[in-house]
Tab-separated table of C-alpha atoms in Angstrom:
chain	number	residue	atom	x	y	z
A	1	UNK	CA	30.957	-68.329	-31.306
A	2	UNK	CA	30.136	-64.408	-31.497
A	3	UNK	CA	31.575	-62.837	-28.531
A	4	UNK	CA	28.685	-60.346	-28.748
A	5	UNK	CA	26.765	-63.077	-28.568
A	6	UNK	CA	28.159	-64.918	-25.104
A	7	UNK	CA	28.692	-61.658	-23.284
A	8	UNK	CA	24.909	-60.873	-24.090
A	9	UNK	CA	23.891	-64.175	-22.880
A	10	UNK	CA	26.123	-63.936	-19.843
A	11	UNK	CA	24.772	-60.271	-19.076
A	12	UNK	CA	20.992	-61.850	-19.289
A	13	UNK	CA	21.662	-64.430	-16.839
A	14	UNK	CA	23.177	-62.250	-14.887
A	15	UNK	CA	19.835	-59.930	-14.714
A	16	UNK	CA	21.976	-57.104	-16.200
A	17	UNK	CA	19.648	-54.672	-18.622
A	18	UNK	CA	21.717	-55.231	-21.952
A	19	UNK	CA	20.996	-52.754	-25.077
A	20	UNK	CA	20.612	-55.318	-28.150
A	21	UNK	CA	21.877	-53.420	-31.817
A	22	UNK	CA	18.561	-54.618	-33.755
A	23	UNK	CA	18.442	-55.420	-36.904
A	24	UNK	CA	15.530	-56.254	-38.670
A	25	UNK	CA	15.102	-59.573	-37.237
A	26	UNK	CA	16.522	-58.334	-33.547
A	27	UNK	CA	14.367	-59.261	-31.079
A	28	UNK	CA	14.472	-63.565	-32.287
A	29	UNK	CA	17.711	-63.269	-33.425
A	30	UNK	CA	18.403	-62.149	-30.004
A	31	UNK	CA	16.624	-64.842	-28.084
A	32	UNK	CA	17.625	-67.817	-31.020
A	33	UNK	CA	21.333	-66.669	-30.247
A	34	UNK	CA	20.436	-66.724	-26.523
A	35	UNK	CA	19.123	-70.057	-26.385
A	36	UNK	CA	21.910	-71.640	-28.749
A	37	UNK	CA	24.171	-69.683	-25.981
A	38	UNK	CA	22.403	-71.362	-23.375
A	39	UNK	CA	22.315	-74.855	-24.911
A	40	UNK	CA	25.711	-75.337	-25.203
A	41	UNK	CA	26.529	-73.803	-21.732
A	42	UNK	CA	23.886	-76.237	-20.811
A	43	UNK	CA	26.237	-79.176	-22.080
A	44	UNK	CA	29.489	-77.482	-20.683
A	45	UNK	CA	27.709	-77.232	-17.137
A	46	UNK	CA	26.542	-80.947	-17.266
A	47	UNK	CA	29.484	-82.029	-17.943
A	48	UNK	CA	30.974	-80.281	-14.565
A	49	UNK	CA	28.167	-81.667	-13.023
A	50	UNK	CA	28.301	-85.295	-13.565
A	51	UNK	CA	31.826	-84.875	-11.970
A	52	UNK	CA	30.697	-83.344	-9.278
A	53	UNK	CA	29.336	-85.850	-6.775
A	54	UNK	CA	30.128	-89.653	-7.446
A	55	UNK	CA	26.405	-90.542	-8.389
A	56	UNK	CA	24.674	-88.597	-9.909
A	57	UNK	CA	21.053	-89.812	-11.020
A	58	UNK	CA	18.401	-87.531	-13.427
A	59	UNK	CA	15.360	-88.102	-12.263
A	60	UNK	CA	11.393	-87.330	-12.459
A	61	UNK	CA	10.249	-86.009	-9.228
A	62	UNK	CA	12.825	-86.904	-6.394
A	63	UNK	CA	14.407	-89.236	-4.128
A	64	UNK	CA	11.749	-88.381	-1.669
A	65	UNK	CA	9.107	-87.979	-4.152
A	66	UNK	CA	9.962	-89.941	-7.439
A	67	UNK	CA	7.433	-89.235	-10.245
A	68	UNK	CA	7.890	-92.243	-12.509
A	69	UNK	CA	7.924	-95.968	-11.632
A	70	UNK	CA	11.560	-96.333	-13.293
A	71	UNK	CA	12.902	-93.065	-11.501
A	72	UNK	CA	11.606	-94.861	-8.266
A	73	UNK	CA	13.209	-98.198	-8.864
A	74	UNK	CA	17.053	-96.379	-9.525
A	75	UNK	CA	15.890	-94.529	-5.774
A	76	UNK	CA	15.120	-97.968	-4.893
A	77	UNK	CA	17.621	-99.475	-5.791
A	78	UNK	CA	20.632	-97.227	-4.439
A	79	UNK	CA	18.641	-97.474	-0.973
A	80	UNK	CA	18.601	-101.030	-0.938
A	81	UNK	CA	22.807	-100.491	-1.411
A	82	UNK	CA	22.891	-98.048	1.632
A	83	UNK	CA	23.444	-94.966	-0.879
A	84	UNK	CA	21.087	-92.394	0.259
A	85	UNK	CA	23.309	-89.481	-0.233
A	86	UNK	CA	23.737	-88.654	-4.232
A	87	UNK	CA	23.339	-85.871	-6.535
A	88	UNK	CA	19.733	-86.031	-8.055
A	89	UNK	CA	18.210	-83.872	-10.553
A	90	UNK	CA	14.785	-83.284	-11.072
A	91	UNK	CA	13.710	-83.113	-14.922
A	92	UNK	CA	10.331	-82.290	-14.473
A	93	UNK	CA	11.033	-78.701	-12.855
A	94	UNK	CA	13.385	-77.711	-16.243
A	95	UNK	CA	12.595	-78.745	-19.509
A	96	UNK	CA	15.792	-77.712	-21.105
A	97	UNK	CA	17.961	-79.797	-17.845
A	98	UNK	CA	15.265	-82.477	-19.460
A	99	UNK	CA	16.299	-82.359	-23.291
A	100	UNK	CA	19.502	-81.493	-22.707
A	101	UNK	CA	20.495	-84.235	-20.574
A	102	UNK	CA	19.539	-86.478	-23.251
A	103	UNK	CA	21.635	-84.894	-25.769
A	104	UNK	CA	24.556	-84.995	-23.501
A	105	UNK	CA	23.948	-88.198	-22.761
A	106	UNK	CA	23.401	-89.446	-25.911
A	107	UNK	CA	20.214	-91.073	-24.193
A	108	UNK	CA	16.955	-90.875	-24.916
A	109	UNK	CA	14.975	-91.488	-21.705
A	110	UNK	CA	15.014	-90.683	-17.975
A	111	UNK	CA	15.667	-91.499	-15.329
A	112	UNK	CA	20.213	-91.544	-16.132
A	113	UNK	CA	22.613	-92.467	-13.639
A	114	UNK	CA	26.041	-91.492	-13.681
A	115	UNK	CA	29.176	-92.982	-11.336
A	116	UNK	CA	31.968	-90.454	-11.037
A	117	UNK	CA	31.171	-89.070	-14.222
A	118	UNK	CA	30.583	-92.111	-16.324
A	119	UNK	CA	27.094	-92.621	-17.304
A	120	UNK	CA	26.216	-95.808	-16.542
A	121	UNK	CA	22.500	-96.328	-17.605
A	122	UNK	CA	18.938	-96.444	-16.942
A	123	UNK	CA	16.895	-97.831	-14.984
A	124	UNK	CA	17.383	-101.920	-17.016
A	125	UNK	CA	20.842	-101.217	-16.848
A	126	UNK	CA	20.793	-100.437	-12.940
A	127	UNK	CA	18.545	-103.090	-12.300
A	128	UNK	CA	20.404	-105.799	-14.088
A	129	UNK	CA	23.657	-104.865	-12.640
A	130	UNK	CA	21.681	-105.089	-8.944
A	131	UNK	CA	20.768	-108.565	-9.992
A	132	UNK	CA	23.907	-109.839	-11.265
A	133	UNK	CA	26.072	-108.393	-8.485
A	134	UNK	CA	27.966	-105.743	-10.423
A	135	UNK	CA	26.672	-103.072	-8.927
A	136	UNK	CA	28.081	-104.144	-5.625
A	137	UNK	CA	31.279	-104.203	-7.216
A	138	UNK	CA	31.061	-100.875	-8.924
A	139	UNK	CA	30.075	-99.070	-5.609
A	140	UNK	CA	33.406	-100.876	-4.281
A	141	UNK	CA	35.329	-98.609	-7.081
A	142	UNK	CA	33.123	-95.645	-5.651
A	143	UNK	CA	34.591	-96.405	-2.572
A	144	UNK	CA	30.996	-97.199	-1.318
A	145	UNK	CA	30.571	-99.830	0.707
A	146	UNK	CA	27.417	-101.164	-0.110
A	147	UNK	CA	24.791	-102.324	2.275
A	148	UNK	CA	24.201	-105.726	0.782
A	149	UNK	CA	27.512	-106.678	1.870
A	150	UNK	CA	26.412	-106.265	5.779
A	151	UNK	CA	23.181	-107.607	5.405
A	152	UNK	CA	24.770	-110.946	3.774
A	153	UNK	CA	27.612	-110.366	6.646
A	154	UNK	CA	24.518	-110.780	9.311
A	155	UNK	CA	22.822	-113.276	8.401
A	156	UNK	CA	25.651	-116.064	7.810
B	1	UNK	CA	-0.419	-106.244	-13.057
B	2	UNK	CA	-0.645	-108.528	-16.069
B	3	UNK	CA	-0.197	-111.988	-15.761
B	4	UNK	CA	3.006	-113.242	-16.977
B	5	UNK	CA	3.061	-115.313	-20.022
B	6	UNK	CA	4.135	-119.239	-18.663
B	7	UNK	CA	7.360	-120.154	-20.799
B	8	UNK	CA	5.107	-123.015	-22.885
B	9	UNK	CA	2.952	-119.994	-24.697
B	10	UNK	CA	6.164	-118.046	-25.367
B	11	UNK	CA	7.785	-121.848	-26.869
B	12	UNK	CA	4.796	-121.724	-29.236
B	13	UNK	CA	4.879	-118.191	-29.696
B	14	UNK	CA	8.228	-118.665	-31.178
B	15	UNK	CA	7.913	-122.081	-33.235
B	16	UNK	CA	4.659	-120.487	-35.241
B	17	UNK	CA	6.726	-116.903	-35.585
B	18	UNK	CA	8.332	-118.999	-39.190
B	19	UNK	CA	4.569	-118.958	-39.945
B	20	UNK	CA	3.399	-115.240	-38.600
B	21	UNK	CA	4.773	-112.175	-37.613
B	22	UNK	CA	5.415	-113.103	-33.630
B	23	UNK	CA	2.915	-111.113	-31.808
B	24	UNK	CA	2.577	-111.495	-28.020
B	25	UNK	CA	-0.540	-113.058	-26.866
B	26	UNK	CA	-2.176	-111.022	-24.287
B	27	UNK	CA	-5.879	-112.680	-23.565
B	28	UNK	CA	-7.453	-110.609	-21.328
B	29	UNK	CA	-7.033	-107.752	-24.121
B	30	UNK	CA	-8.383	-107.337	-27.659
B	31	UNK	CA	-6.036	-106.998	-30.196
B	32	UNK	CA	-6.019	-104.025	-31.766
B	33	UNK	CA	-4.855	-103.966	-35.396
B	34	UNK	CA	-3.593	-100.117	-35.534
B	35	UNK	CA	-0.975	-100.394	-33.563
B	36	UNK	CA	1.455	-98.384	-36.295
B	37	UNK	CA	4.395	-97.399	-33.339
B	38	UNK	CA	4.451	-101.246	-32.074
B	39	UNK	CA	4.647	-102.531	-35.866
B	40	UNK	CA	7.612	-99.916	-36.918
B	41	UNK	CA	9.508	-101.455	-33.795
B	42	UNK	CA	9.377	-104.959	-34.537
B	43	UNK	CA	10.454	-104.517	-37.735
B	44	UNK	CA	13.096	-102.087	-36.886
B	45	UNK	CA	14.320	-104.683	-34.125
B	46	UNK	CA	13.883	-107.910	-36.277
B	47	UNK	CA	15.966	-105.962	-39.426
B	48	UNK	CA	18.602	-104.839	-37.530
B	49	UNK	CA	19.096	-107.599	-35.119
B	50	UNK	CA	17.825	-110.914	-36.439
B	51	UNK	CA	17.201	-111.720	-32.843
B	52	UNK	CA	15.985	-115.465	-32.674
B	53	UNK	CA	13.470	-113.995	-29.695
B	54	UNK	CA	11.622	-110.975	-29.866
B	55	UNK	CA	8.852	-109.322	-27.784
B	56	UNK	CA	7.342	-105.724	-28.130
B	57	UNK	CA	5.085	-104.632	-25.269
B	58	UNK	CA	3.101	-101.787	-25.708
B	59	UNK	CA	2.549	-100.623	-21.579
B	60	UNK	CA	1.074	-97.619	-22.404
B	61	UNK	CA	-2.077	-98.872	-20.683
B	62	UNK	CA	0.146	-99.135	-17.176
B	63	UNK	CA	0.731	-95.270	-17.552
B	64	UNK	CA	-1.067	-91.876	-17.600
B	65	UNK	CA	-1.931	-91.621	-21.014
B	66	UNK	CA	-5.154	-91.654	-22.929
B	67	UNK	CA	-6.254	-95.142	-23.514
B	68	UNK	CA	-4.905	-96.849	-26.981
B	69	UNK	CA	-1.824	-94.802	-26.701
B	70	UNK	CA	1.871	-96.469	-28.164
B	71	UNK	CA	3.727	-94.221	-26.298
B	72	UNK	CA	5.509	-96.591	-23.663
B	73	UNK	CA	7.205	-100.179	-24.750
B	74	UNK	CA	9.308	-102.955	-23.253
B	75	UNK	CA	11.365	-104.795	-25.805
B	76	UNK	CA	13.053	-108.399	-25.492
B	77	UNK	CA	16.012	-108.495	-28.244
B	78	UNK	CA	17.432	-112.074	-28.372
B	79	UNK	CA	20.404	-112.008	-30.586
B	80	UNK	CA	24.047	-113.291	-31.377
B	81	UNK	CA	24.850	-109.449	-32.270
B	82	UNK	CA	25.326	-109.002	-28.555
B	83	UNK	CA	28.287	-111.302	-27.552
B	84	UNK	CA	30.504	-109.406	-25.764
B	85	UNK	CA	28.861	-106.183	-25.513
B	86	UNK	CA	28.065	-104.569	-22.162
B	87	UNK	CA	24.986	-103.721	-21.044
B	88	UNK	CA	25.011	-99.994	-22.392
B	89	UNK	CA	26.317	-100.829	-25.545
B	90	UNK	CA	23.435	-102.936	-26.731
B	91	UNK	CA	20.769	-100.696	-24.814
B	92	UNK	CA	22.916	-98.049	-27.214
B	93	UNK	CA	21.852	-100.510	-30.013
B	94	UNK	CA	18.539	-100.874	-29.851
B	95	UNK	CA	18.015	-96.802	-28.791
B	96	UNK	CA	19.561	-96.158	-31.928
B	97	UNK	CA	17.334	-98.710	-34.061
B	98	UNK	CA	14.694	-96.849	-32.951
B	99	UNK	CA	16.283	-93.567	-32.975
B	100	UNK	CA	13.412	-92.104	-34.553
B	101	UNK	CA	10.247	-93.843	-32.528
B	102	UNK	CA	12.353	-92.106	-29.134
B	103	UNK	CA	12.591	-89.022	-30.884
B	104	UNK	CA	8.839	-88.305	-31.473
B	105	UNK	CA	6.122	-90.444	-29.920
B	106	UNK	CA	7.746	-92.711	-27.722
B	107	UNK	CA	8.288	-91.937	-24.512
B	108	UNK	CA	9.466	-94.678	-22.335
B	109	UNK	CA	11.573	-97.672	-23.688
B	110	UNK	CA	12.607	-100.590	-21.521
B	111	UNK	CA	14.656	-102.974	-23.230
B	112	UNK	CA	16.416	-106.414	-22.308
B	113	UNK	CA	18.933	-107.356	-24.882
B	114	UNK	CA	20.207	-110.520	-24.672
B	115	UNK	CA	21.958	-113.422	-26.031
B	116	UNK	CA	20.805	-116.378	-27.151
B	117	UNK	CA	22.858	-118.472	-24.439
B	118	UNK	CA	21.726	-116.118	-21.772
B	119	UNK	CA	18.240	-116.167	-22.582
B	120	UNK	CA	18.570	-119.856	-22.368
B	121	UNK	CA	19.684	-119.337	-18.874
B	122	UNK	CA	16.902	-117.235	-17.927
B	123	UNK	CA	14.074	-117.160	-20.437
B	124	UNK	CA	11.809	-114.123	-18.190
B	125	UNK	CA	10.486	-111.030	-19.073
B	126	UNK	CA	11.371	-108.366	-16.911
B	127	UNK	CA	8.202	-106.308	-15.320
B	128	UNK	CA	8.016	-102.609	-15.433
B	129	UNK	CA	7.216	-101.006	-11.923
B	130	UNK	CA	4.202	-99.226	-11.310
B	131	UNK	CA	3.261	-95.797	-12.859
B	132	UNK	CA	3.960	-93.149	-10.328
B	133	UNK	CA	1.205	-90.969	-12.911
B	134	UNK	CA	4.214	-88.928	-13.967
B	135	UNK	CA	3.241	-88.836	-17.680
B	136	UNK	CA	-0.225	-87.045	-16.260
B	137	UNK	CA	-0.219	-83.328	-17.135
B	138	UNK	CA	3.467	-83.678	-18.646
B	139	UNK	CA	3.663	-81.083	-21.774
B	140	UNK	CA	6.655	-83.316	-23.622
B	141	UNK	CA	4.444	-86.372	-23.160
B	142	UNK	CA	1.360	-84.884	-24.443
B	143	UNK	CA	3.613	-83.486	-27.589
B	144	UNK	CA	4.237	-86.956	-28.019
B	145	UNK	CA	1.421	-88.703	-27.793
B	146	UNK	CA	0.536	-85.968	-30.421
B	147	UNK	CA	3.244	-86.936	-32.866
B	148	UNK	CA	2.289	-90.940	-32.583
B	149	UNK	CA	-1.005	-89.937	-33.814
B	150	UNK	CA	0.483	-88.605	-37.074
């Protein structure tokens, strides 16, 4: 990509007053090469970010205030497991975190959940694999211990 | 919450689908015959699948969307085409059947894909959860609901 072109888009984030050359077009040209810029640092910074914690869940609203009936069942669901403490993102407060999670995903709806960097689904997904028991197991590779297991534990 | 529909209606459903397009009997609501979005998917799903079950459920009316919306579906898939594939491999499936539906009016898609052996097992439609009203006042669902209506 243009080098003029990242080192203008990294000098806007920054806040850094950049003089554009203009040609005829300048001012879109500028802001098209911005947002392609900013798109596919977009992609490079979820991709750090899905790494980053070992769940990871894109939401609507949040885990204290879910937005959406199937955001709410994922929060549900990792409660009922014991895992309160994950990495959530909140879609509704950034529209490009929104569409580009999908492209990055290669997924067209929200809420997304992602174990140490895999994505693993959507809400269905999560659900089924509460229901069939692999999700207990696939904490267990998390090193999460989930809360199921105690509550069976106690009451045998 | 709608009632669910007992396992004899959804035996006949399937036994006169030979005879008519299968279309999900829902009682306590008239049928509406332009329902363009929900037609488009059950052909999409019955061409690329051949499922030997197949439901499309238009819950728009469970969310915060003007009434006769198509802009949030559950989908049963029953199919052979699924042995051996994970979960995410035949959600990946069907999201890319309707590749195009997801990528302008529809906004929500819950699907259960499953075999024919498994549905045997367990013949139940999932239920969605309750609307938390984000859809209400949401720009990219409003762009949407745009698009459905052509």
């Amino acid at each position: 990509m243009n080098s003029l072109i990242r080192s203008t888009a990294r000098c806007l984030r920054s806040g850094a007053t950049v003089c554009l050359l203009r040609p005829a077009d300048g001012p879109a040209r500028a802001a098209s090469a911005r947002f392609l810029c900013e798109a596919a640092d977009l992609q490079k910074d979820l991709g750090e970010l899905v790494k980053k914690d070992k769940v990871v869940v894109f939401m609507k609203g949040t885990p204290a205030q879910p937005m959406c009936g199937f955001s709410n069942a994922v929060v549900q669901i990792l409660r009922m497991h014991g895992v309160d403490r994950y990495a959530s993102y909140n879609v509704l407060e950034d529209q490009e975190l929104r569409e580009g999670v999908k492209v990055f995903s290669n997924w067209p709806t929200i809420p997304q959940v992602y174990f140490n960097g895999e994505f693993v689904g959507g809400c269905d997904i999560l659900l089924q694999m509460h229901q069939n028991g692999d999700l207990v197991e696939e904490l267990k590779k998390l090193d999460i211990r989930s809360a199921l297991l105690d509550a069976e534990k106690e009451s045998k | 919450m709608l009632p669910r529909v007992p396992r004899s209606a959804r035996h006949v459903a399937v036994c006169l689908s030979a005879a008519r397009p299968l279309a999900h009997f829902r009682p306590h609501m008239d049928p509406d015959p332009n329902r363009p979005v929900e037609t488009t998917i059950r052909t999409k799903l019955t061409d690329t699948f051949k499922p030997d079950h197949l439901e499309v459920h238009n819950e728009s009316h469970m969310h915060a969307v003007p009434p006769g919306s198509e802009s949030h579906f559950r989908v049963l898939v029953v199919s052979s085409q699924f042995a051996g594939l994970p979960l995410i491999q035949r959600h990946r499936l069907v999201n890319e059947a309707l590749k195009e539906e997801l990528s302008s009016c529809v906004h929500a898609l819950a699907i259960q894909a499953k075999t024919p052996e498994q549905w045997g097992t367990d013949p139940t439609l999932a239920k969605s959860p309750a609307c938390m009203g984000g859809s209400k006042g949401d720009q990219s669902v409003e762009e949407k609901l745009k698009a459905g209506r052509g």
